[in-house]
CSV table of C-alpha atoms and ligand atoms in Angstrom, one decimal:
chain,number,residue,atom,x,y,z
A,1,MET,CA,121.4,126.8,101.1
A,2,THR,CA,118.7,125.1,102.7
A,3,LYS,CA,115.8,125.2,100.3
A,4,ARG,CA,112.4,126.7,101.9
A,5,CYS,CA,108.7,125.0,101.8
A,6,SER,CA,106.8,126.5,98.9
A,7,LYS,CA,103.9,126.6,101.0
A,8,CYS,CA,105.4,128.1,104.3
A,9,SER,CA,109.1,129.1,105.3
A,10,LYS,CA,110.0,126.0,106.9
A,11,PRO,CA,113.0,124.1,105.8
A,12,ALA,CA,111.7,121.7,102.9
A,13,VAL,CA,112.2,117.9,103.1
A,14,THR,CA,111.8,116.9,99.4
A,15,TYR,CA,111.7,118.6,95.9
A,16,ILE,CA,108.7,117.5,93.9
A,17,ARG,CA,110.3,117.8,90.1
A,18,TYR,CA,107.2,117.1,88.1
A,19,ASN,CA,105.5,119.9,89.7
A,20,GLY,CA,108.4,122.1,90.9
A,21,THR,CA,107.5,122.5,94.5
A,22,HIS,CA,109.8,122.2,97.5
A,23,LEU,CA,107.7,120.7,100.7
A,24,CYS,CA,108.2,120.6,104.3
A,25,ASN,CA,107.4,117.8,106.3
A,26,GLU,CA,103.9,118.8,107.3
A,27,HIS,CA,103.1,119.9,103.8
A,28,PHE,CA,104.6,117.0,102.2
A,29,ILE,CA,102.2,114.7,104.2
A,30,ASN,CA,99.5,116.7,103.3
A,31,TYR,CA,100.2,116.6,99.8
A,32,VAL,CA,100.5,112.8,99.6
A,33,THR,CA,97.3,112.3,102.0
A,34,ARG,CA,95.3,114.0,99.7
A,35,ARG,CA,95.9,113.0,96.4
A,36,VAL,CA,95.6,109.4,97.9
A,37,LYS,CA,92.1,110.6,99.4
A,38,LYS,CA,91.1,111.3,95.9
A,39,GLU,CA,92.4,108.2,94.3
A,40,VAL,CA,90.1,106.4,96.7
A,41,ARG,CA,87.5,108.3,95.8
A,42,GLN,CA,88.0,108.1,91.9
A,43,GLN,CA,88.3,104.3,92.7
A,44,GLY,CA,84.8,103.8,93.7
A,45,LYS,CA,82.3,104.6,96.7
A,46,THR,CA,82.7,103.0,99.8
A,47,PRO,CA,79.3,101.8,101.0
A,48,ALA,CA,77.9,101.8,104.5
A,49,HIS,CA,79.7,99.1,106.6
A,50,ALA,CA,82.4,98.7,104.3
A,51,LYS,CA,84.8,96.2,105.1
A,52,ILE,CA,88.3,97.2,103.2
A,53,GLY,CA,90.9,94.4,103.4
A,54,VAL,CA,95.0,95.5,103.1
A,55,ALA,CA,96.9,93.0,101.8
A,56,VAL,CA,100.4,94.1,103.7
A,57,SER,CA,103.6,92.7,103.2
A,58,GLY,CA,105.5,94.4,106.0
A,59,GLY,CA,107.1,96.5,103.1
A,60,LYS,CA,106.8,100.3,102.8
A,61,ASP,CA,104.2,100.3,100.1
A,62,SER,CA,101.8,98.2,101.8
A,63,LEU,CA,101.8,99.3,105.3
A,64,VAL,CA,101.8,103.0,104.1
A,65,THR,CA,98.5,101.9,102.5
A,66,LEU,CA,97.0,100.4,105.8
A,67,HIS,CA,98.4,103.3,107.6
A,68,LEU,CA,96.8,106.0,105.3
A,69,LEU,CA,93.6,104.0,104.8
A,70,LYS,CA,93.3,103.8,108.7
A,71,GLU,CA,93.8,107.5,109.0
A,72,MET,CA,91.2,108.2,106.2
A,73,PHE,CA,88.5,106.5,107.5
A,74,SER,CA,88.9,107.3,111.1
A,75,LYS,CA,86.1,109.1,110.9
A,76,ARG,CA,83.9,106.6,109.4
A,77,PRO,CA,83.6,103.9,112.4
A,78,ASP,CA,81.3,102.1,110.0
A,79,VAL,CA,84.0,101.1,107.9
A,80,GLU,CA,86.3,98.3,109.2
A,81,ILE,CA,90.0,98.2,108.1
A,82,ILE,CA,91.5,94.7,108.2
A,83,ALA,CA,95.1,93.5,107.1
A,84,LEU,CA,95.4,90.4,105.4
A,85,THR,CA,99.0,88.7,105.0
A,86,ILE,CA,100.5,85.7,103.0
A,87,ASP,CA,103.4,83.6,104.5
A,88,GLU,CA,104.8,82.3,101.4
A,89,GLY,CA,107.2,80.4,103.2
A,90,ILE,CA,110.5,82.2,102.4
A,91,GLN,CA,113.3,81.4,105.0
A,92,GLY,CA,114.8,84.7,106.3
A,93,TYR,CA,112.7,87.2,104.0
A,94,ARG,CA,109.0,86.6,104.8
A,95,ASP,CA,109.7,85.5,108.8
A,96,LYS,CA,111.2,88.8,109.4
A,97,SER,CA,108.3,90.9,107.6
A,98,ILE,CA,105.7,89.4,109.4
A,99,PRO,CA,106.9,90.6,112.8
A,100,VAL,CA,107.1,94.2,111.5
A,101,VAL,CA,103.5,93.5,109.9
A,102,LYS,CA,102.3,92.2,113.6
A,103,LYS,CA,103.7,95.6,115.1
A,104,ASN,CA,102.0,97.7,112.8
A,105,CYS,CA,98.7,96.1,113.2
A,106,GLU,CA,98.9,96.4,117.2
A,107,LEU,CA,99.8,100.0,117.0
A,108,LEU,CA,96.8,100.9,114.4
A,109,ASN,CA,94.7,98.6,116.5
A,110,VAL,CA,93.9,96.6,113.1
A,111,ASP,CA,92.7,93.0,112.9
A,112,LEU,CA,95.3,90.7,111.2
A,113,HIS,CA,94.9,87.7,109.2
A,114,ILE,CA,97.8,85.4,108.4
A,115,VAL,CA,97.4,82.4,105.6
A,116,SER,CA,100.4,80.4,104.9
A,117,PHE,CA,101.1,78.7,101.4
A,118,LYS,CA,102.1,75.7,103.8
A,119,GLU,CA,98.6,75.4,104.9
A,120,THR,CA,96.9,75.9,101.5
A,121,PHE,CA,99.1,74.4,99.1
A,122,GLY,CA,101.2,72.0,101.6
A,123,ALA,CA,104.4,73.4,100.5
A,124,THR,CA,106.4,76.8,101.3
A,125,MET,CA,107.9,78.4,98.6
A,126,ASP,CA,111.1,77.4,99.4
A,127,GLU,CA,109.9,73.6,99.2
A,128,VAL,CA,108.0,75.1,95.7
A,129,VAL,CA,111.3,76.2,94.4
A,130,ILE,CA,112.8,72.8,94.9
A,131,LYS,CA,109.8,70.6,93.5
A,132,LYS,CA,108.9,73.2,90.4
A,133,PRO,CA,110.0,72.4,87.0
A,134,SER,CA,113.1,74.2,85.9
A,135,GLN,CA,111.2,76.3,82.9
A,136,ILE,CA,108.6,78.1,85.5
A,137,GLY,CA,109.7,80.7,87.4
A,138,ALA,CA,109.5,81.0,91.2
A,139,CYS,CA,107.3,84.1,91.4
A,140,SER,CA,105.0,82.7,88.6
A,141,TYR,CA,104.1,80.0,91.4
A,142,CYS,CA,104.2,82.8,94.3
A,143,GLY,CA,101.8,85.4,92.3
A,144,VAL,CA,99.4,82.8,91.5
A,145,PHE,CA,98.9,81.3,95.1
A,146,ARG,CA,99.3,84.7,96.6
A,147,ARG,CA,96.5,85.8,94.6
A,148,PHE,CA,94.3,82.7,95.4
A,149,CYS,CA,95.0,83.1,98.8
A,150,LEU,CA,94.1,86.7,99.3
A,151,ASN,CA,91.1,86.2,97.5
A,152,THR,CA,90.0,83.3,99.3
A,153,LEU,CA,90.7,84.9,102.5
A,154,ALA,CA,89.1,87.6,101.9
A,155,LYS,CA,85.8,85.7,101.0
A,156,SER,CA,86.0,84.1,103.9
A,157,LEU,CA,86.2,87.6,105.8
A,158,HIS,CA,83.2,89.2,103.7
A,159,ILE,CA,85.5,91.8,102.6
A,160,ASP,CA,84.2,94.1,100.2
A,161,LYS,CA,87.3,95.9,98.5
A,162,LEU,CA,90.8,94.5,98.8
A,163,ALA,CA,93.4,97.3,98.8
A,164,THR,CA,97.0,96.5,97.7
A,165,GLY,CA,100.5,98.9,97.9
A,166,HIS,CA,100.9,99.2,94.0
A,167,ASN,CA,102.8,102.6,93.4
A,168,LEU,CA,103.0,104.9,90.5
A,169,ASP,CA,106.3,103.2,89.2
A,170,ASP,CA,104.6,99.6,89.7
A,171,ILE,CA,101.4,100.6,87.7
A,172,SER,CA,103.4,102.7,84.7
A,173,GLN,CA,106.1,99.8,84.4
A,174,SER,CA,103.1,97.0,84.2
A,175,ILE,CA,101.3,99.6,81.4
A,176,LEU,CA,103.8,99.7,79.2
A,177,MET,CA,105.1,96.3,79.4
A,178,ASN,CA,102.0,95.3,78.1
A,179,PHE,CA,102.2,97.6,75.6
A,180,VAL,CA,105.2,96.3,74.3
A,181,ASN,CA,104.0,93.0,74.2
A,182,ALA,CA,101.1,93.9,72.4
A,183,ASP,CA,99.2,92.5,75.5
A,184,MET,CA,96.3,94.2,75.2
A,185,GLU,CA,93.5,92.0,76.7
A,186,LYS,CA,95.9,91.9,80.3
A,187,LEU,CA,96.2,95.6,79.8
A,188,ALA,CA,92.2,95.8,79.7
A,189,ARG,CA,92.2,93.7,82.9
A,190,LEU,CA,94.8,95.6,85.0
A,191,GLY,CA,93.3,97.3,88.3
A,192,PRO,CA,91.5,98.8,90.0
A,193,HIS,CA,88.4,97.2,88.9
A,194,LYS,CA,85.1,98.8,88.9
A,195,LYS,CA,83.2,95.8,87.6
A,196,ILE,CA,82.3,93.1,90.1
A,197,GLN,CA,83.1,89.4,88.3
A,198,PRO,CA,81.3,87.2,90.8
A,199,GLY,CA,83.8,85.1,92.9
A,200,LEU,CA,86.6,87.8,92.7
A,201,ILE,CA,87.2,90.5,95.0
A,202,PRO,CA,87.3,93.7,93.5
A,203,ARG,CA,90.9,95.8,94.0
A,204,MET,CA,91.2,99.1,94.7
A,205,MET,CA,95.2,100.7,94.7
A,206,PRO,CA,94.9,103.8,96.9
A,207,LEU,CA,98.9,104.6,95.9
A,208,ARG,CA,98.3,104.3,92.2
A,209,MET,CA,99.4,108.1,91.8
A,210,ILE,CA,102.2,108.2,94.4
A,211,PRO,CA,105.7,107.7,93.1
A,212,GLU,CA,107.6,104.9,95.0
A,213,LYS,CA,110.7,107.7,96.3
A,214,GLU,CA,107.2,109.4,97.9
A,215,ASN,CA,106.0,106.8,99.5
A,216,THR,CA,109.6,105.9,101.2
A,217,LEU,CA,109.7,109.4,102.5
A,218,TYR,CA,106.1,109.1,103.5
A,219,ALA,CA,107.2,106.1,106.0
A,220,ILE,CA,110.1,107.8,107.0
A,221,VAL,CA,108.6,111.0,107.9
A,222,LYS,CA,105.6,109.6,109.5
A,223,GLY,CA,108.3,106.9,111.6
A,224,ILE,CA,106.4,104.0,109.8
A,225,GLU,CA,108.7,101.1,110.7
A,226,PHE,CA,108.9,98.9,107.5
A,227,HIS,CA,110.8,95.2,106.1
A,228,ASP,CA,113.2,96.6,103.5
A,229,ALA,CA,114.6,93.7,102.0
A,230,GLU,CA,114.6,92.0,98.7
A,231,CYS,CA,112.9,88.9,98.1
A,232,PRO,CA,115.8,85.5,97.2
A,233,TYR,CA,113.7,84.4,94.4
A,234,ALA,CA,113.0,88.1,93.0
A,235,VAL,CA,114.1,87.8,89.1
A,236,GLU,CA,113.5,91.1,87.5
A,237,ALA,CA,115.2,91.1,84.3
A,238,LEU,CA,112.4,92.4,82.4
A,239,ARG,CA,110.5,94.6,84.8
A,240,GLY,CA,114.3,95.9,85.9
A,241,THR,CA,114.5,97.4,81.9
A,242,PHE,CA,111.1,98.8,82.2
A,243,LYS,CA,111.9,100.6,85.4
A,244,ASP,CA,115.3,102.1,84.2
A,245,ILE,CA,113.7,103.3,81.0
A,246,LEU,CA,110.6,105.2,83.1
A,247,TYR,CA,113.6,106.7,85.5
A,248,THR,CA,115.4,108.1,82.3
A,249,LEU,CA,112.2,109.0,80.8
A,250,GLU,CA,111.1,110.7,84.2
A,251,ASP,CA,114.4,112.2,84.5
A,252,GLN,CA,114.2,113.9,81.2
A,253,ASN,CA,110.7,114.7,81.3
A,254,PRO,CA,109.2,114.8,84.6
A,255,GLY,CA,105.3,113.7,85.0
A,256,THR,CA,106.1,110.9,82.6
A,257,ARG,CA,104.8,108.0,84.7
A,258,HIS,CA,101.4,110.4,85.6
A,259,SER,CA,101.2,110.8,82.1
A,260,ILE,CA,101.3,107.2,81.1
A,261,ILE,CA,98.6,106.6,83.9
A,262,LYS,CA,96.1,109.2,82.9
A,263,SER,CA,96.4,108.1,78.8
A,264,TYR,CA,95.9,104.6,80.1
A,265,ASP,CA,92.6,105.6,82.1
A,266,SER,CA,91.7,107.7,79.1
A,267,MET,CA,91.4,104.7,77.1
A,268,LYS,CA,90.4,101.9,79.6
A,269,GLU,CA,86.8,102.0,78.7
A,270,LEU,CA,87.7,101.4,75.1
A,271,LEU,CA,90.1,98.2,75.5
A,272,LEU,CA,87.1,96.9,78.0
A,273,GLY,CA,84.9,97.0,75.2
A,274,LEU,CA,87.3,95.3,72.8
A,275,TYR,CA,87.9,92.9,75.7
A,276,PRO,CA,85.0,92.6,78.3
A,277,PRO,CA,85.8,90.5,81.2
A,278,THR,CA,85.4,86.8,80.4
A,279,ARG,CA,82.8,84.7,81.9
A,280,LEU,CA,84.0,82.6,84.4
A,281,ASN,CA,83.3,79.3,85.9
A,282,ALA,CA,84.0,77.3,89.3
A,283,CYS,CA,87.5,75.2,89.2
A,284,GLN,CA,86.4,71.7,89.2
A,285,SER,CA,88.9,71.3,92.1
A,286,CYS,CA,88.4,74.0,94.6
A,287,GLY,CA,85.5,76.3,93.0
A,288,GLU,CA,87.6,79.6,92.6
A,289,PRO,CA,86.7,81.3,89.3
A,290,THR,CA,88.5,80.5,86.5
A,291,SER,CA,87.9,80.6,82.5
A,292,HIS,CA,89.4,77.3,82.3
A,293,THR,CA,88.1,73.7,83.8
A,294,PHE,CA,90.9,73.9,86.5
A,295,CYS,CA,92.3,77.3,88.1
A,296,LYS,CA,95.7,77.9,87.9
A,297,ALA,CA,96.6,77.9,91.1
A,298,CYS,CA,95.3,74.0,91.3
A,299,MET,CA,97.3,73.3,88.2
A,300,LEU,CA,100.4,74.6,89.4
A,301,LYS,CA,99.9,72.7,92.7
A,302,SER,CA,99.4,69.6,90.9
A,303,SER,CA,102.8,70.2,89.5
A,304,ILE,CA,104.7,70.1,92.3
A,305,GLU,CA,102.9,67.2,94.1
B,1,LIG,FE1,107.3,85.6,95.5
B,1,LIG,FE2,109.0,86.4,93.2
B,1,LIG,FE3,107.7,88.4,95.1
B,1,LIG,FE4,109.6,86.7,95.9
B,1,LIG,S1,109.9,88.3,94.2
B,1,LIG,S2,107.9,87.2,96.9
B,1,LIG,S3,109.1,84.8,94.8
B,1,LIG,S4,106.6,87.0,93.8
């Protein structure tokens, strides 16, 4: 029998287990939008004439973030939404997702800025994989290089806040992983960031309380075209284990992921008291903020030269 929306009598498109409601298309969209708006407000006031950059890869999460922020700020003509894309240079993967990003930006009338690893570090990710020492994984290079590119590009565009597409699953996994590894310092530094560190663009995570499955459904219901493929270098051994653990917990006890984030939020100030942000210097090679003499991106760059 077709289930009906708990708010109206239309056919339901989903059942939200953690709060026991069936929702139709319209009420599901309202439900996601309302929680994203609340989360954005909680992550800090958006000042007048703000520029918000959205890191867009072409996947569902980053594109849902872009669409939602564009819609949210449609009545604030003083707030500019800009898309930032990093082209890592991964054949058969990133070259397929960038056209999807361009299509979405044209549709939304959003300016898109693309920066590549090749122009920044002199090598594509495909070349890094060949040149890198075997003991360091591809994702270690890619993550550090991407953060560098995003921060420098955001600064050059005078962006006030940088939004990423991290969802409820990503964040609850990171919290759990850092607990299990007893890495309290890293735990204290997880975004979103309220304190502004000189030289670092603060991050916001609008989808922080939205489960990955709801993001996918939102993209489908709204007809958002996204690139659905896995990076050929993805090695998710450890994160995959935590993902499985969280699925099992969520299945047995719906709402577990939300509870993990709520518990984390209630102890974040204590963690920041124990591990206050470290004083940052300018990297002696590129000038980017670092707690060492040279930043991680410059150190990794020199290892492939
Ligand atoms: Fe980069 Fe690793 Fe993500 Fe691929 S899976 S895009 S190499 S961080």
